Amino acid sequence: MQIMEGDLIRTIRLYAPHIAHYHTAGNPGRHELDDTQEINYPPIIRAIAETGYDGYITHEFVPLGEPIAALKIRVMT
């Protein structure tokens, strides 16, 4: 969605009643959710939580290093 439309948080808030599942991926490259990616996930996850969503959020990724360590979300500044 970031590639096609952008404006992720507004879209999440607008369509939250119709969203049954969230699927994340880094952009570019679907790598770890770190500061090399265009998407800043902490505010996006907060926006999802603010909608009252209590379902699953899945993450598609191609780890650049050790897979388990790559699953740890780093705080982006």
Short mmCIF file of C-alpha atoms in Angstrom, two decimals:
data_model
loop_
_atom_site.label_atom_id
_atom_site.label_comp_id
_atom_site.label_asym_id
_atom_site.label_seq_id
_atom_site.Cartn_x
_atom_site.Cartn_y
_atom_site.Cartn_z
CA MET A 1 0.00 0.00 0.00
CA GLN A 2 2.91 2.35 0.70
CA ILE A 3 4.06 1.90 -2.88
CA MET A 4 0.64 2.30 -4.48
CA GLU A 5 -1.06 4.90 -2.27
CA GLY A 6 0.96 6.04 0.75
CA ASP A 7 -0.92 7.92 3.51
CA LEU A 8 -1.03 4.74 5.58
CA ILE A 9 -2.27 6.08 8.92
CA ARG A 10 -5.17 8.04 7.42
CA THR A 11 -6.20 4.99 5.42
CA ILE A 12 -5.99 2.73 8.50
CA ARG A 13 -8.24 5.09 10.47
CA LEU A 14 -10.69 5.51 7.60
CA TYR A 15 -11.08 1.83 6.72
CA ALA A 16 -10.48 0.20 10.13
CA PRO A 17 -14.04 -1.17 10.39
CA HIS A 18 -13.45 -3.09 7.15
CA ILE A 19 -9.96 -4.44 7.90
CA ALA A 20 -9.81 -8.01 9.18
CA HIS A 21 -6.04 -8.57 8.93
CA TYR A 22 -2.88 -6.48 8.68
CA HIS A 23 0.08 -7.70 6.66
CA THR A 24 3.36 -5.77 6.95
CA ALA A 25 6.52 -5.77 4.91
CA GLY A 26 9.51 -3.51 4.71
CA ASN A 27 9.90 -1.24 1.73
CA PRO A 28 12.21 -1.48 -0.14
CA GLY A 29 13.14 -5.13 -0.18
CA ARG A 30 10.83 -6.61 2.48
CA HIS A 31 13.68 -6.69 4.97
CA GLU A 32 13.78 -6.02 8.72
CA LEU A 33 11.66 -3.18 10.08
CA ASP A 34 14.58 -0.88 10.78
CA ASP A 35 15.82 2.57 9.80
CA THR A 36 16.77 1.42 6.29
CA GLN A 37 13.10 1.13 5.37
CA GLU A 38 10.76 3.87 4.11
CA ILE A 39 7.96 2.90 6.49
CA ASN A 40 8.15 4.00 10.12
CA TYR A 41 6.17 1.23 11.82
CA PRO A 42 5.85 2.40 15.46
CA PRO A 43 3.28 5.14 14.66
CA ILE A 44 1.49 2.81 12.25
CA ILE A 45 1.15 0.12 14.91
CA ARG A 46 -0.09 2.77 17.37
CA ALA A 47 -2.71 3.92 14.84
CA ILE A 48 -3.87 0.32 14.39
CA ALA A 49 -4.13 -0.13 18.17
CA GLU A 50 -6.10 3.13 18.51
CA THR A 51 -8.78 1.70 16.20
CA GLY A 52 -9.41 -1.08 18.74
CA TYR A 53 -8.08 -3.77 16.41
CA ASP A 54 -7.29 -6.94 18.37
CA GLY A 55 -6.48 -9.37 15.58
CA TYR A 56 -3.23 -10.58 14.08
CA ILE A 57 -0.57 -8.53 12.37
CA THR A 58 1.72 -10.63 10.21
CA HIS A 59 5.07 -9.64 8.77
CA GLU A 60 6.53 -10.79 5.49
CA PHE A 61 10.27 -10.39 5.33
CA VAL A 62 13.51 -11.56 3.81
CA PRO A 63 16.05 -11.35 6.65
CA LEU A 64 19.44 -9.94 5.81
CA GLY A 65 21.06 -11.80 8.70
CA GLU A 66 20.10 -14.33 11.35
CA PRO A 67 16.29 -14.78 11.06
CA ILE A 68 15.35 -14.80 14.78
CA ALA A 69 17.42 -11.68 15.51
CA ALA A 70 15.86 -10.04 12.44
CA LEU A 71 12.37 -10.40 13.94
CA LYS A 72 13.17 -7.89 16.68
CA ILE A 73 11.68 -4.51 15.81
CA ARG A 74 14.15 -1.70 16.32
CA VAL A 75 13.07 1.77 17.39
CA MET A 76 13.38 4.12 14.46
CA THR A 77 14.41 7.73 14.96
#
